[in-house]
Short mmCIF file of C-alpha atoms in Angstrom, two decimals:
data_model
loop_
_atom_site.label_atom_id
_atom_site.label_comp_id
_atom_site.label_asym_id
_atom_site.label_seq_id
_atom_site.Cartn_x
_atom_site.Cartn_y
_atom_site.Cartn_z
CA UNK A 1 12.95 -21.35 17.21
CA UNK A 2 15.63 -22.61 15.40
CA UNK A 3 19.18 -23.39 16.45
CA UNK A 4 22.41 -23.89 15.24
CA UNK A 5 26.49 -23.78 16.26
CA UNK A 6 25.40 -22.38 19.43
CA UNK A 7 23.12 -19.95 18.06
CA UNK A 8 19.10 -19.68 18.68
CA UNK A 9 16.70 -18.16 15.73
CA UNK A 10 13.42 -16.53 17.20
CA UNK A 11 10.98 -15.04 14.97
CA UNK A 12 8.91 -12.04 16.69
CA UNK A 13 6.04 -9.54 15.39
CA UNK A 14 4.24 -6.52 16.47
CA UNK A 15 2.53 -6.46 19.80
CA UNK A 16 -1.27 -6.20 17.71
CA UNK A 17 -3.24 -9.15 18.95
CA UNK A 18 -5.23 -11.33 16.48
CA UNK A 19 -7.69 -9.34 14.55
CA UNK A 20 -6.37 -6.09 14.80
CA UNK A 21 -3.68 -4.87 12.69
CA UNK A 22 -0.30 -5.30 13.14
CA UNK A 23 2.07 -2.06 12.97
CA UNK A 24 5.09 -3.60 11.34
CA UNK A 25 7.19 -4.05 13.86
CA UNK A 26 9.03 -7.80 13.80
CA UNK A 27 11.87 -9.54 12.27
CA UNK A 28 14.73 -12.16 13.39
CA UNK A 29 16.74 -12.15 16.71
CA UNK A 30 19.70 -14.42 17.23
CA UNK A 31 20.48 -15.39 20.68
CA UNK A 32 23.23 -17.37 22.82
CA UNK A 33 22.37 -20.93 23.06
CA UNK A 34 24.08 -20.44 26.99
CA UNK A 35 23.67 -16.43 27.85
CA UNK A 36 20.70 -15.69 26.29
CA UNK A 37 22.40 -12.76 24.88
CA UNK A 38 21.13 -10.58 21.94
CA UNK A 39 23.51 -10.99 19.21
CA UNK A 40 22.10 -9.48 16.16
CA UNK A 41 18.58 -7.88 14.90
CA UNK A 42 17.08 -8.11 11.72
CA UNK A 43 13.79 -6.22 11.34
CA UNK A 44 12.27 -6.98 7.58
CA UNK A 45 8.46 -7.48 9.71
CA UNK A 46 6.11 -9.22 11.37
CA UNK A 47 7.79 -12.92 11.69
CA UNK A 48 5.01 -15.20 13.02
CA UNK A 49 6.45 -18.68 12.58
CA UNK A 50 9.83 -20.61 13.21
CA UNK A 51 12.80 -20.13 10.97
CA UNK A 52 14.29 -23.08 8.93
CA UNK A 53 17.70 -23.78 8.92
CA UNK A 54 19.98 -26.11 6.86
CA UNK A 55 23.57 -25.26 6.49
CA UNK A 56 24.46 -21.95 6.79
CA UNK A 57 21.30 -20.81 5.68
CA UNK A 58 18.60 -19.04 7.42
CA UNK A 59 14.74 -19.32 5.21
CA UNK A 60 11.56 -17.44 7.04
CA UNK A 61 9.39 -15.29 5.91
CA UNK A 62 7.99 -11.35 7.21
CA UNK A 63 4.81 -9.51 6.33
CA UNK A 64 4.14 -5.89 6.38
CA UNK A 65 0.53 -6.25 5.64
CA UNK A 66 -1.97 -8.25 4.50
CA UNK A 67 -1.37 -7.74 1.12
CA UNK A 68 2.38 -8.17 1.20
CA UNK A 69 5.37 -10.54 2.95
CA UNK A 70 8.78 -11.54 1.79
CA UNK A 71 10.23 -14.80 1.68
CA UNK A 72 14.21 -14.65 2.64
CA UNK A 73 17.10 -16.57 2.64
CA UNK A 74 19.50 -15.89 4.65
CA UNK A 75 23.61 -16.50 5.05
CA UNK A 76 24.69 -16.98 8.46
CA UNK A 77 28.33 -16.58 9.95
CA UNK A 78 30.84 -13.62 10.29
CA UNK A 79 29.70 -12.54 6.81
CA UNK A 80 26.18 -12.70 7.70
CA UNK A 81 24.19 -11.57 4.51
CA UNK A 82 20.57 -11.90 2.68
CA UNK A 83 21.01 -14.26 -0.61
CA UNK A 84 18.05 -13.66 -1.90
CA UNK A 85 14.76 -12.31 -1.00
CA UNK A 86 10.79 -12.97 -3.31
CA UNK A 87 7.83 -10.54 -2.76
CA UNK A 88 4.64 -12.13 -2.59
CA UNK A 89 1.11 -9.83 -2.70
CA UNK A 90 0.07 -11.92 0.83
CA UNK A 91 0.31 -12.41 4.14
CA UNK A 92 3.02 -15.32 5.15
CA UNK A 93 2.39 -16.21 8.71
CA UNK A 94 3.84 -20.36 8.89
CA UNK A 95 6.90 -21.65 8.24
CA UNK A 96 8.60 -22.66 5.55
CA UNK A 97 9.26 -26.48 4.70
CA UNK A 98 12.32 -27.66 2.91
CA UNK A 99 13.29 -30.71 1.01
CA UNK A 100 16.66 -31.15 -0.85
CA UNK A 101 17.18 -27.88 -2.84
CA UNK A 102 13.06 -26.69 -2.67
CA UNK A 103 11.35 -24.57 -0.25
CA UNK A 104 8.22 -25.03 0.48
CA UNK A 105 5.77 -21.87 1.72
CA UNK A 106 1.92 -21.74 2.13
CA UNK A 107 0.63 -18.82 2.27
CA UNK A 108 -2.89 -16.52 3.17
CA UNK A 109 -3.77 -16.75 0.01
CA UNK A 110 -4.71 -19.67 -0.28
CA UNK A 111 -1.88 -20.77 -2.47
CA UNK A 112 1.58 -22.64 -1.92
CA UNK A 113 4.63 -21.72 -3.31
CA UNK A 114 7.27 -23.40 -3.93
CA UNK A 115 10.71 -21.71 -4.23
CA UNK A 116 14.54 -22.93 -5.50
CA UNK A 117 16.29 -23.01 -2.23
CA UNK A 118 19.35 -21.44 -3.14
CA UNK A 119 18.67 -19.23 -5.63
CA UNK A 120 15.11 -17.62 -5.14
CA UNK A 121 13.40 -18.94 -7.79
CA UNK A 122 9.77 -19.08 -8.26
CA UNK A 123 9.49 -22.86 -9.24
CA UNK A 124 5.52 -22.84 -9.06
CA UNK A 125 2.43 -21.85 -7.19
CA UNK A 126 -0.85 -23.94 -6.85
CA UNK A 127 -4.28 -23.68 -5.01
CA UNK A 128 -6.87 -26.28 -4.22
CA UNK A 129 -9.51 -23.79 -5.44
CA UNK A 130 -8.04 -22.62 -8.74
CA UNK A 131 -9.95 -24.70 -11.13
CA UNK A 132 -13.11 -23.97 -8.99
CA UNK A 133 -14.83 -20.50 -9.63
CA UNK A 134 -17.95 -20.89 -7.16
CA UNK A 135 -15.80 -22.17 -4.60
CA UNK A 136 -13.22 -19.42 -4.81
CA UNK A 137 -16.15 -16.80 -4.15
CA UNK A 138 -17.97 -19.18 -1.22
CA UNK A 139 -14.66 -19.38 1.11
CA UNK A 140 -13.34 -15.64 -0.22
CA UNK A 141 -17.26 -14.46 0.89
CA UNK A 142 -17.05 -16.93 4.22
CA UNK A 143 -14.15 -14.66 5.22
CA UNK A 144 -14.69 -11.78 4.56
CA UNK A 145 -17.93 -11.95 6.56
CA UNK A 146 -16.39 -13.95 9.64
CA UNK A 147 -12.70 -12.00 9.70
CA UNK A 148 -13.02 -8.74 6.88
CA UNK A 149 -10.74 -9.78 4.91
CA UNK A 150 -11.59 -11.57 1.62
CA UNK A 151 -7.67 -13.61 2.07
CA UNK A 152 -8.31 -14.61 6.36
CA UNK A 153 -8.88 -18.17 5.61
CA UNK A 154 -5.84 -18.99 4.07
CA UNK A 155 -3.08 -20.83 5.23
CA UNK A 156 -1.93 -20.61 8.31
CA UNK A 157 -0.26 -24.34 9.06
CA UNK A 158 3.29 -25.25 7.90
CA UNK A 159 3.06 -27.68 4.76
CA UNK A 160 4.43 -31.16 5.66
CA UNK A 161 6.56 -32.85 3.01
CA UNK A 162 6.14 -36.65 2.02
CA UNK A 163 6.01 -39.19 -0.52
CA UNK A 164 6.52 -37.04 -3.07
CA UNK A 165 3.66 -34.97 -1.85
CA UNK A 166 2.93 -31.44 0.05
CA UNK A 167 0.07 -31.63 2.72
CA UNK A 168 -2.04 -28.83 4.23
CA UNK A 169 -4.89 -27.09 5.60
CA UNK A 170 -6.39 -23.88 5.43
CA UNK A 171 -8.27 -21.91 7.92
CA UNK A 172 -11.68 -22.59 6.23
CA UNK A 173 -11.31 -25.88 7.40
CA UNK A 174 -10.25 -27.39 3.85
CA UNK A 175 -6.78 -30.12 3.88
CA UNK A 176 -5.28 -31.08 0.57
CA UNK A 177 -2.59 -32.75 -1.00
CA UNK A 178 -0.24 -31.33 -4.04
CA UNK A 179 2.44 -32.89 -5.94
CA UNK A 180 5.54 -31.39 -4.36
CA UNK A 181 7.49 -31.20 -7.49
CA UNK A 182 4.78 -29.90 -10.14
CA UNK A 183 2.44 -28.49 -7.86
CA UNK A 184 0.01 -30.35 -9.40
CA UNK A 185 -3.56 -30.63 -6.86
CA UNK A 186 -4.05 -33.97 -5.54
CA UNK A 187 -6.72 -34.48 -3.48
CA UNK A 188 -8.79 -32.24 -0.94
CA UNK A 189 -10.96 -33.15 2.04
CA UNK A 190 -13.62 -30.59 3.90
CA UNK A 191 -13.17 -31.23 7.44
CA UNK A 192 -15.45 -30.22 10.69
CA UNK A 193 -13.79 -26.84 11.97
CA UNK A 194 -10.45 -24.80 11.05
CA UNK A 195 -7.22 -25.87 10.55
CA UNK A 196 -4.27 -24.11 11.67
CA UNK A 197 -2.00 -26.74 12.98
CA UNK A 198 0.37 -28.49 10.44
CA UNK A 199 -0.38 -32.02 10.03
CA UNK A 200 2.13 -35.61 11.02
CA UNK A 201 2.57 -38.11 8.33
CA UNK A 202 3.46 -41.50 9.24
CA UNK A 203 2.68 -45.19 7.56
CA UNK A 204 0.90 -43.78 4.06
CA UNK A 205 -1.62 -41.46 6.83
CA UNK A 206 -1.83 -38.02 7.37
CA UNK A 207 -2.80 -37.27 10.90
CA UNK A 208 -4.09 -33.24 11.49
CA UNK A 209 -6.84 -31.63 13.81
CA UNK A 210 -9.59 -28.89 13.74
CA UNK A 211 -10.44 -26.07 15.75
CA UNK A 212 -13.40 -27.91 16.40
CA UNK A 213 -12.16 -30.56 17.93
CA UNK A 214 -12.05 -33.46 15.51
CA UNK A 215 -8.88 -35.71 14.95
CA UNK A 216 -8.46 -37.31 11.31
CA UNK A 217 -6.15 -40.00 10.39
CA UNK A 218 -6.00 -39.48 6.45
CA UNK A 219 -4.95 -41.58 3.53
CA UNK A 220 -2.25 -39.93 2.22
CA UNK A 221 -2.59 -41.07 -1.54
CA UNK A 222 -6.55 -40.58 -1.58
CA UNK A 223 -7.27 -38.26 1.31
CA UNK A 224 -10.14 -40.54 2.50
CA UNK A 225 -10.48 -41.04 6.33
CA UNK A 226 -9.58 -43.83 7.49
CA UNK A 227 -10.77 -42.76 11.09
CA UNK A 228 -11.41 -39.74 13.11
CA UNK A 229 -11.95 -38.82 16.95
CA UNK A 230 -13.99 -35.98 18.68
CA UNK A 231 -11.38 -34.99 21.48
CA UNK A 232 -14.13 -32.92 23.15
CA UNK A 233 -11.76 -29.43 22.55
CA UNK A 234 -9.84 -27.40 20.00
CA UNK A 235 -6.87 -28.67 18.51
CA UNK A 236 -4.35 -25.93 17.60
CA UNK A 237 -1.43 -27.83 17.54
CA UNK A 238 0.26 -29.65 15.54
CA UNK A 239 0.61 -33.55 16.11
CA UNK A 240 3.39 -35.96 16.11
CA UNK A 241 4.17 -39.48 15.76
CA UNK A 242 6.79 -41.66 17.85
CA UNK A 243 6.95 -45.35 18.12
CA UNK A 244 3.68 -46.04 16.48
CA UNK A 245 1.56 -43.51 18.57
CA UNK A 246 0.60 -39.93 17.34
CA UNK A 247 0.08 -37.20 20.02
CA UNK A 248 -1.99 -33.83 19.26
CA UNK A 249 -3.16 -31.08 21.68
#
């Protein structure tokens, strides 16, 4: 959730578990901070992922489908109103990532789109496995055998934002690094197991786990490892770093 001025942001979606498909049925609730009271609804779709606040702004995105979501911004306050809202032809299940004026969204797709703040626009979209033919049909083929769906192993983690740089996994187990002003594609690195937490930078290294229970500390400029750690389970969380020491579940 998100809060603000008293105010608490939940995202909810339909009642479908994983792998099945979801009816619809989601959106935005805003709750008292002290009551817990309902004080407004808004019911675009399936929200799977925290809200993003900063000002009086609300940013988080709803899918109907698959095959479609849209990306909102939101006004908050007695004259509570959407400022914009962008279509994209995927499912949007994270959250979105701001810094300054851009917003940040990664998507099932395997793409990441990057989006003026205040105004909607479409600043640019990018994918680790654009310039790569073979490897577009090897993870879309991977997928759709393991989840049928052609788009499953997209992105599911929340890009983090540093140096100058967006970082993220996708599903198929793939973490890579874009430029976050150009969009520009980095670096990549194929790791053991999925990816669906959002990864901690901290100190020039990227710190994310796998579903298959491997812990990577990252260069951040060159993606190289600079160590990693079987933690004997999955990691589906996302870590964090506090006086020196990183945490992950």
């Amino acid at each position: 959730p998100a809060v603000r001025a008293g105010i608490v942001y939940i995202g909810w979606s339909g009642p479908a578990p994983c792998g099945h498909r979801k009816d619809g049925t989601g959106g935005i609730v805003a709750l008292g901070l002290h009551t817990g009271r309902i004080l407004w609804r808004f019911s675009p779709g399936n929200v799977e992922a925290s809200p993003a606040i900063v000002a009086d702004r609300l940013f988080f995105s709803a899918f109907q489908s698959r095959r479609e979501s849209r990306v909102y911004a939101m006004k908050l306050g007695p004259d509570r109103r959407i400022v914009w809202s962008q279509r994209l032809p995927t499912k949007v299940a994270s959250s979105p990532a701001l810094l300054g004026r851009r917003l940040y969204i990664s998507a099932y797709d395997r793409r990441v789109y990057s989006f003026d703040a205040w105004s909607g626009r479409l600043r640019w979209q990018a994918s680790a496995f654009a310039d790569d033919a073979e490897t577009r049909v090897l993870m879309g083929l991977r997928s759709l055998v393991r989840r049928k769906s052609w788009w499953e192993g997209g992105y599911y983690a929340t890009p983090a934002v540093a140096y100058g740089r967006i970082y993220v996994g996708v599903i198929d187990g793939v973490f890579s690094a874009f430029d976050a002003h150009t969009g520009v594609h980095r670096w990549s690195r194929k790791l053991a197991g999925s990816i669906y937490g959002s990864a901690a930078v901290w100190n020039d290294t990227v710190y994310v786990g796998t579903k298959g229970g491997t812990f990577y500390a990252l260069s951040a400029l060159t993606g190289r490892p600079r160590w990693q750690l079987d933690l004997g389970g999955k990691i589906l969380g996302s870590p964090t770093v506090t006086n020196g020491r990183v945490y992950a579940s």
